[in-house]
XYZ file of C-alpha atoms in Angstrom:
518
model
C -5.864 -28.860 5.297
C -7.744 -27.772 8.410
C -7.573 -24.152 9.381
C -5.874 -25.074 12.649
C -2.886 -26.234 10.603
C -2.360 -22.678 9.429
C -1.757 -21.652 12.998
C 1.375 -23.781 13.056
C 2.917 -22.198 10.004
C 5.098 -19.121 10.045
C 4.061 -15.815 8.534
C 5.576 -16.394 5.104
C 3.956 -19.777 4.603
C 0.598 -18.739 6.006
C 0.417 -15.858 3.567
C -1.904 -16.616 0.683
C 0.825 -15.731 -1.803
C 3.290 -18.211 -0.276
C 4.091 -21.886 -0.901
C 1.642 -24.557 0.113
C -0.987 -21.941 0.906
C -4.382 -23.512 1.246
C -7.488 -22.229 -0.391
C -9.487 -23.886 2.375
C -10.386 -27.479 3.059
C -12.880 -27.621 0.227
C -10.191 -26.722 -2.323
C -7.312 -28.938 -1.231
C -7.723 -31.419 -4.078
C -7.251 -28.880 -6.853
C -4.546 -26.655 -5.404
C -1.719 -29.048 -4.745
C 0.199 -28.036 -7.849
C -0.470 -24.301 -7.555
C 2.361 -22.044 -6.480
C 1.817 -18.340 -6.130
C 4.478 -15.810 -6.952
C 6.787 -14.215 -4.377
C 7.065 -17.387 -2.351
C 10.565 -17.168 -0.942
C 13.394 -14.739 -0.248
C 14.680 -15.031 -3.788
C 11.249 -14.243 -5.147
C 10.948 -11.299 -2.786
C 14.298 -9.931 -4.016
C 12.987 -10.232 -7.534
C 10.019 -8.135 -6.488
C 12.226 -5.342 -5.210
C 14.391 -5.358 -8.326
C 11.421 -5.307 -10.648
C 9.692 -2.615 -8.603
C 12.687 -0.300 -8.891
C 12.602 -0.762 -12.653
C 8.911 0.075 -12.697
C 9.490 3.288 -10.775
C 12.024 4.439 -13.342
C 9.576 3.688 -16.135
C 6.684 5.359 -14.363
C 4.682 2.132 -14.242
C 3.345 0.772 -10.993
C 1.194 -2.286 -10.295
C -1.869 -2.639 -8.094
C -1.105 -4.054 -4.647
C -2.945 -6.840 -2.860
C -2.729 -7.685 0.837
C -3.992 -11.077 1.967
C -3.051 -13.531 4.698
C -4.630 -16.899 5.500
C -4.067 -16.372 9.217
C -6.878 -13.843 9.339
C -9.238 -16.802 8.845
C -8.261 -18.029 12.315
C -10.696 -15.594 13.916
C -13.801 -17.731 14.257
C -16.784 -18.313 16.480
C -15.970 -20.307 19.624
C -19.473 -21.783 19.511
C -19.192 -25.024 17.504
C -22.835 -26.059 17.835
C -24.750 -27.012 14.649
C -26.553 -23.657 14.594
C -23.497 -21.522 15.214
C -23.171 -20.122 11.673
C -22.325 -16.431 11.720
C -22.429 -14.019 8.753
C -18.894 -12.764 9.478
C -17.493 -16.019 8.135
C -13.755 -16.771 7.679
C -14.589 -17.882 4.142
C -15.327 -14.274 3.168
C -11.688 -13.374 2.488
C -10.904 -16.839 1.178
C -13.613 -16.604 -1.488
C -12.460 -13.159 -2.583
C -8.848 -14.231 -2.948
C -9.877 -17.433 -4.716
C -11.879 -15.306 -7.165
C -8.835 -13.077 -7.751
C -6.846 -16.158 -8.713
C -9.627 -17.632 -10.828
C -9.900 -14.548 -13.055
C -6.131 -14.150 -13.348
C -5.501 -11.102 -11.180
C -2.936 -12.965 -9.045
C -0.029 -14.922 -10.536
C -0.225 -18.665 -9.903
C 2.278 -19.989 -12.420
C 5.878 -21.234 -12.213
C 8.399 -18.913 -10.581
C 10.779 -19.236 -13.532
C 8.271 -17.561 -15.845
C 7.877 -14.456 -13.721
C 10.833 -12.336 -15.005
C 9.663 -12.707 -18.597
C 6.076 -11.858 -17.660
C 7.110 -8.759 -15.722
C 9.257 -7.613 -18.611
C 6.437 -7.989 -21.108
C 3.636 -6.628 -18.908
C 4.718 -5.124 -15.560
C 1.157 -4.444 -14.387
C -0.453 -7.716 -15.441
C -0.747 -9.118 -11.911
C -1.403 -7.705 -8.458
C 1.692 -7.031 -6.373
C 2.129 -8.696 -2.998
C 1.850 -6.534 0.124
C 2.676 -8.827 3.076
C 0.392 -8.589 6.089
C 2.023 -8.119 9.472
C 0.580 -7.517 12.936
C 0.005 -3.897 13.860
C 2.102 -2.682 16.776
C 0.648 -1.549 20.076
C 1.724 2.012 19.298
C -0.091 1.939 15.964
C -3.309 0.557 17.455
C -3.275 3.196 20.183
C -3.267 5.998 17.617
C -6.987 5.275 17.284
C -7.846 3.174 20.354
C -7.424 3.437 24.096
C -4.896 1.248 25.887
C -7.768 -0.229 27.898
C -9.495 -1.371 24.730
C -6.285 -2.906 23.396
C -5.838 -4.778 26.681
C -9.427 -6.083 26.514
C -8.911 -7.564 23.046
C -5.487 -8.951 23.993
C -7.004 -10.708 27.007
C -9.129 -12.904 24.717
C -6.076 -15.085 24.053
C -5.969 -16.121 27.699
C -9.610 -17.201 28.045
C -10.793 -20.791 27.999
C -13.191 -22.076 25.361
C -16.028 -22.028 27.881
C -15.255 -18.412 28.791
C -15.100 -17.417 25.124
C -18.462 -19.039 24.473
C -20.006 -17.230 27.407
C -18.523 -13.919 26.267
C -19.832 -14.492 22.752
C -23.278 -15.244 24.148
C -23.115 -11.958 26.038
C -21.884 -9.809 23.157
C -23.423 -11.368 20.042
C -26.705 -9.517 20.336
C -28.038 -5.992 20.056
C -25.681 -3.160 19.244
C -22.496 -5.007 20.318
C -23.063 -7.876 17.829
C -19.679 -9.555 18.288
C -18.292 -13.064 18.580
C -14.877 -13.851 20.046
C -12.346 -16.661 19.783
C -8.869 -17.528 20.993
C -7.341 -16.232 17.736
C -9.415 -13.057 17.479
C -6.623 -10.862 18.848
C -3.805 -11.942 16.471
C -6.214 -11.926 13.523
C -7.366 -8.403 14.405
C -3.742 -7.249 14.647
C -3.058 -8.719 11.201
C -6.143 -7.050 9.781
C -5.090 -3.648 11.109
C -1.473 -4.195 10.074
C -2.581 -5.205 6.592
C -4.595 -1.996 6.271
C -1.633 0.046 7.498
C 0.880 -1.383 5.047
C -1.624 -1.288 2.202
C -2.112 2.441 2.739
C 1.601 3.077 3.296
C 2.509 1.347 0.044
C 0.014 3.513 -1.811
C 1.120 6.741 -0.129
C 4.814 6.151 -0.811
C 4.293 5.076 -4.413
C 5.346 1.467 -4.024
C 2.099 0.617 -5.821
C -0.331 2.844 -7.707
C -3.304 1.613 -5.659
C -4.135 -1.452 -3.586
C -6.793 -3.787 -2.211
C -6.536 -5.135 1.354
C -8.513 -8.384 1.632
C -8.698 -8.341 5.418
C -10.856 -9.423 8.330
C -12.144 -8.967 10.971
C -13.654 -5.732 9.654
C -13.253 -2.466 11.504
C -15.577 0.451 10.802
C -17.950 -0.146 13.750
C -15.226 -0.418 16.405
C -15.143 2.588 18.726
C -11.965 3.973 20.229
C -12.787 2.269 23.520
C -15.019 -0.683 22.577
C -15.482 -3.471 20.017
C -18.732 -3.562 18.092
C -20.472 -4.957 15.034
C -18.059 -7.826 14.207
C -15.162 -5.341 14.658
C -12.281 -5.241 17.162
C -9.850 -2.600 15.863
C -10.928 0.087 13.418
C -8.533 -0.742 10.606
C -8.973 2.309 8.386
C -8.579 5.014 11.081
C -5.514 3.209 12.435
C -4.001 3.144 8.937
C -4.884 6.780 8.255
C -3.372 7.945 11.545
C -0.162 6.025 10.856
C 0.148 7.509 7.360
C -0.512 11.044 8.590
C 2.077 10.571 11.332
C 4.760 8.942 9.173
C 4.268 11.000 6.004
C 2.983 14.436 7.075
C 4.268 16.159 3.939
C 2.564 13.876 1.420
C -0.420 12.560 3.375
C -2.108 15.417 5.176
C -5.675 15.304 3.846
C -7.456 11.958 3.582
C -10.849 11.066 2.140
C -12.524 7.987 3.630
C -15.435 6.791 1.491
C -17.532 4.168 3.259
C -20.000 2.354 1.010
C -20.817 -0.423 3.478
C -24.592 -0.694 3.864
C -24.196 0.060 7.593
C -23.051 3.413 8.917
C -19.430 3.419 10.054
C -20.070 4.874 13.484
C -16.535 4.165 14.683
C -14.839 6.015 11.830
C -17.243 8.940 12.177
C -16.611 9.354 15.886
C -12.826 9.085 15.573
C -12.637 11.908 13.005
C -15.715 13.965 13.887
C -13.712 17.089 14.763
C -10.745 16.486 12.440
C -10.462 19.037 9.593
C -7.990 16.904 7.632
C -10.118 13.764 7.279
C -13.270 13.887 5.174
C -15.572 10.982 6.011
C -18.428 10.202 3.615
C -20.750 7.307 4.403
C -23.468 5.927 2.114
C -25.696 3.674 4.182
C -29.217 2.608 5.059
C -30.458 4.765 7.938
C -34.193 4.033 8.333
C -34.605 6.957 10.710
C -31.985 5.472 13.018
C -33.553 2.006 13.179
C -31.097 0.211 10.874
C -27.883 -1.139 12.424
C -25.910 0.312 14.175
C -28.919 2.373 15.213
C -28.879 5.228 17.665
C -26.071 5.232 20.257
C -26.938 4.868 23.959
C -25.591 8.342 24.651
C -27.903 10.861 22.940
C -24.982 13.300 22.742
C -23.147 10.948 20.376
C -23.999 11.570 16.701
C -25.477 8.747 14.652
C -25.687 8.240 10.893
C -28.279 10.956 10.350
C -27.873 13.399 7.476
C -27.825 16.343 9.871
C -24.581 15.242 11.575
C -21.907 17.215 9.745
C -18.952 17.222 12.142
C -17.940 19.446 15.038
C -15.405 22.117 15.887
C -12.622 22.354 13.334
C -14.078 19.308 11.586
C -17.502 20.769 10.861
C -18.412 19.975 7.267
C -15.952 17.092 7.111
C -18.558 14.466 8.032
C -21.136 13.613 5.379
C -23.851 11.038 5.961
C -25.891 9.929 2.966
C -28.485 7.918 4.838
C -31.139 6.107 2.809
C -34.680 5.986 4.141
C -34.866 2.220 3.626
C -33.293 -0.859 2.096
C -33.795 -1.643 -1.576
C -31.416 0.987 -2.952
C -29.403 0.115 -6.047
C -27.256 1.420 -8.875
C -29.434 4.458 -9.595
C -29.292 5.762 -6.046
C -25.567 5.092 -5.560
C -24.566 6.658 -8.870
C -26.705 9.705 -8.077
C -25.060 9.984 -4.658
C -21.638 9.913 -6.288
C -22.468 12.395 -9.025
C -24.407 14.852 -6.867
C -22.601 14.656 -3.513
C -19.499 12.481 -3.272
C -17.439 13.574 -6.256
C -18.156 17.331 -6.172
C -17.233 17.532 -2.486
C -14.265 15.175 -2.871
C -12.840 17.309 -5.677
C -13.270 20.454 -3.618
C -11.580 18.770 -0.643
C -8.681 17.634 -2.894
C -7.298 14.761 -0.757
C -3.772 13.362 -0.725
C -5.089 9.821 -0.226
C -8.420 8.072 -0.779
C -9.318 5.103 1.424
C -12.425 3.086 0.601
C -14.066 1.311 3.516
C -15.333 -1.326 1.139
C -18.165 -3.254 2.656
C -20.042 -5.217 0.001
C -23.225 -5.850 1.970
C -25.138 -3.390 -0.222
C -24.399 -5.731 -3.134
C -27.166 -7.403 -5.079
C -27.636 -10.816 -3.460
C -26.665 -9.889 0.099
C -29.780 -10.614 2.141
C -28.440 -8.895 5.253
C -28.068 -5.565 3.457
C -31.163 -5.856 1.300
C -29.869 -3.564 -1.452
C -29.101 -4.125 -5.132
C -25.757 -2.560 -6.035
C -24.193 -4.479 -8.936
C -20.490 -5.199 -9.600
C -20.429 -2.702 -12.515
C -21.699 0.006 -10.156
C -18.913 -0.746 -7.663
C -16.477 -0.548 -10.579
C -17.809 2.844 -11.687
C -17.652 4.248 -8.152
C -14.063 3.034 -7.832
C -13.183 4.532 -11.209
C -14.513 7.928 -10.162
C -12.529 7.863 -6.919
C -9.374 7.002 -8.875
C -9.544 10.481 -10.421
C -8.649 11.924 -7.002
C -5.331 12.141 -5.121
C -3.258 11.332 -8.227
C -4.907 7.919 -8.245
C -3.745 6.985 -4.736
C -6.619 4.738 -3.676
C -6.480 2.071 -0.968
C -9.439 -0.317 -0.688
C -9.922 -1.988 2.706
C -12.523 -4.722 3.059
C -15.277 -4.168 5.619
C -18.577 -6.090 5.523
C -20.374 -8.213 2.930
C -21.781 -11.623 3.786
C -23.000 -13.342 0.640
C -19.920 -15.189 -0.606
C -20.836 -14.944 -4.281
C -21.849 -11.288 -4.138
C -18.789 -10.229 -2.169
C -16.431 -12.079 -4.550
C -17.971 -10.690 -7.735
C -18.030 -7.163 -6.333
C -14.428 -7.337 -5.117
C -13.251 -8.638 -8.500
C -14.984 -5.728 -10.251
C -13.235 -3.252 -7.950
C -9.840 -4.952 -8.329
C -10.084 -5.033 -12.109
C -10.853 -1.325 -12.132
C -7.878 -0.604 -9.882
C -5.692 -2.521 -12.336
C -6.814 -0.341 -15.221
C -9.744 -2.134 -16.814
C -12.533 0.273 -17.804
C -15.790 -0.325 -15.927
C -18.481 -2.250 -17.765
C -21.303 -0.359 -19.405
C -24.313 -0.284 -17.127
C -27.926 0.777 -17.363
C -28.843 3.152 -14.560
C -32.372 2.669 -13.167
C -34.624 5.556 -12.233
C -33.800 7.300 -8.990
C -36.041 6.466 -6.043
C -38.016 9.588 -5.075
C -37.305 9.233 -1.366
C -33.617 8.770 -2.138
C -33.696 11.946 -4.252
C -35.167 13.813 -1.284
C -32.407 12.435 0.944
C -29.741 13.681 -1.470
C -31.386 17.108 -1.551
C -31.291 17.194 2.259
C -27.603 16.292 2.238
C -26.946 19.174 -0.158
C -28.853 21.561 2.075
C -27.030 20.498 5.250
C -23.612 20.621 3.582
C -24.164 23.879 1.668
C -22.699 26.116 4.414
C -19.392 24.223 4.223
C -18.912 23.428 0.520
C -19.098 25.788 -2.455
C -20.215 22.985 -4.760
C -23.318 22.354 -2.645
C -24.602 25.947 -2.670
C -26.276 26.711 -6.023
C -30.053 26.810 -5.788
C -30.443 26.121 -2.104
C -30.709 29.648 -0.615
C -34.346 30.333 0.317
C -36.031 33.712 -0.189
C -36.091 34.806 3.499
C -32.387 34.069 3.800
C -31.753 35.996 0.584
C -33.548 39.074 1.895
C -31.664 38.941 5.180
C -28.427 38.966 3.171
C -29.723 41.896 1.055
C -29.155 39.758 -2.026
C -31.048 39.753 -5.323
C -32.395 36.789 -7.214
C -30.855 36.287 -10.638
C -34.168 36.445 -12.494
C -34.935 39.821 -10.853
C -31.650 41.209 -12.135
C -32.360 39.884 -15.636
C -35.913 41.272 -15.732
C -34.716 44.686 -14.611
C -32.184 44.732 -17.451
C -34.896 43.694 -19.925
C -37.177 46.483 -18.656
C -34.473 49.079 -19.219
C -33.831 47.825 -22.770
C -37.544 47.800 -23.704
C -38.007 51.245 -22.192
C -35.154 52.682 -24.251
C -36.235 51.033 -27.537
C -40.044 51.124 -27.304
C -40.843 53.481 -24.412
C -42.414 50.569 -22.536
C -43.144 50.994 -18.848
C -43.898 48.493 -16.062
C -47.561 48.009 -15.170
C -48.250 48.214 -11.464
C -49.765 45.030 -10.011
C -52.388 46.187 -7.521
C -51.794 43.524 -4.895
C -49.214 44.454 -2.333
C -48.279 40.885 -1.423
C -47.670 40.046 -5.109
C -46.039 43.268 -6.240
C -42.411 42.429 -5.483
C -42.751 39.006 -7.095
C -44.165 40.470 -10.336
C -42.182 43.704 -10.468
C -41.010 44.414 -14.054
C -42.815 41.306 -15.283
C -45.738 43.161 -16.977
C -44.594 45.835 -19.451
C -46.882 48.042 -21.606
C -46.591 50.878 -24.140
C -47.637 54.405 -23.038
C -50.831 54.445 -25.223
C -52.354 51.399 -23.558
C -55.444 53.211 -22.229
C -56.235 55.016 -25.524
C -55.755 52.077 -27.875
C -58.785 50.259 -29.315
C -56.853 47.071 -30.041
C -54.418 45.357 -27.729
C -51.676 42.925 -28.634
C -50.821 40.766 -25.624
C -47.604 38.751 -25.757
C -47.175 36.131 -23.055
C -43.911 34.232 -22.786
C -41.810 32.320 -20.333
C -39.367 34.520 -18.422
């Protein structure tokens, strides 16, 4: 079935969980007999009934949001060399992988009640995608920007091609098509309902397999394959609709590119902690430095502003080539300590998989087990309320394997054992810089980072000085030992109480010198 045929179907049929849903033209031959669960009103009623039973038993499934119609956003340039990394097949391959490994039910409808009774959390639970409303989009975007994206529907093919030629270069890096607007609305709406289902306890956690991605989109402009910034829109909706149970939100962005749009939307917000792990290359790696020098980029030194100071954390690598060792170190040294101190009500992962091993665009080497371990650590926060929203990732095999690892972890499988390589020295220096910049705002970042001049200005004492003074007093009381003056003024304070002698030192013919580590 051609993708244009999906355009003619209604929302229920176009949904990947519905009847006759295509896995793409290349799969038509082997999917004719497949029927996914929840494919009609009766099936949907069964969902609600079963879900109520799960609530009473304290068992909740993992949610999954997917809709074929998001594949309708495609490049208007149909020339032989028009291939673009933000390919409609990205979400298709992920969802196909979910089905292949048994995360999504594909069997007969009649078997479902028995399966749910025996194992309520065996399969992912359907979260239907729906278009975001204008009001929801405008919680994060200007009305002018919404109107610009909406206008794409009215343009001719020639106009769309010309616009793509204009935008698909440099920092904008965007292609447009006649279905870009409805697909972008579905992507944002899918993120919204994924997060809402997690917040309200309809599911324990969820994965939104959505496109076009969002984290580069600014409040007033599209950018970097992105039209609407899905995660900020979803976070704003949840904070607005559920202020009592969703006040503080952690957004963890592990896409290889800095999420400039998310950063700028929450830069002065004290209730949203944004942590981005990305390649920075001194501002040379995409998205690079913004045209306005007053706008912060992905540099480590940019920590937020106003009431939101300390709530923006950039872990920017010096170069590509980072892998499991660097990402696990970032999580253990920076991400998790700060996240626990922040204590969020909801965790949203901006899950780009372009840092995955095999993605040539990202040039990094993060493995599926590493993504699983990072997900597992984040699941210890916010009572396990974790919503994963797809961002980038352009190698179809790498993105599918990584997404499956994350989904399996969300569903309760323990992460695979992994060998952690040695930490890159430059990456270690970057993590130390992050700690230093964030130390004024987070207790967990402070040990060991106060320098001596700052200590003196605070009239503070170093711990080893306190210990040595106590040792001097003890040795003086027991053995009448006294400190020996070091006759160099610039060294005296450093070695005070470090050299102790008995009173008969000058009269003794034999000396016993004991040297030991402090």
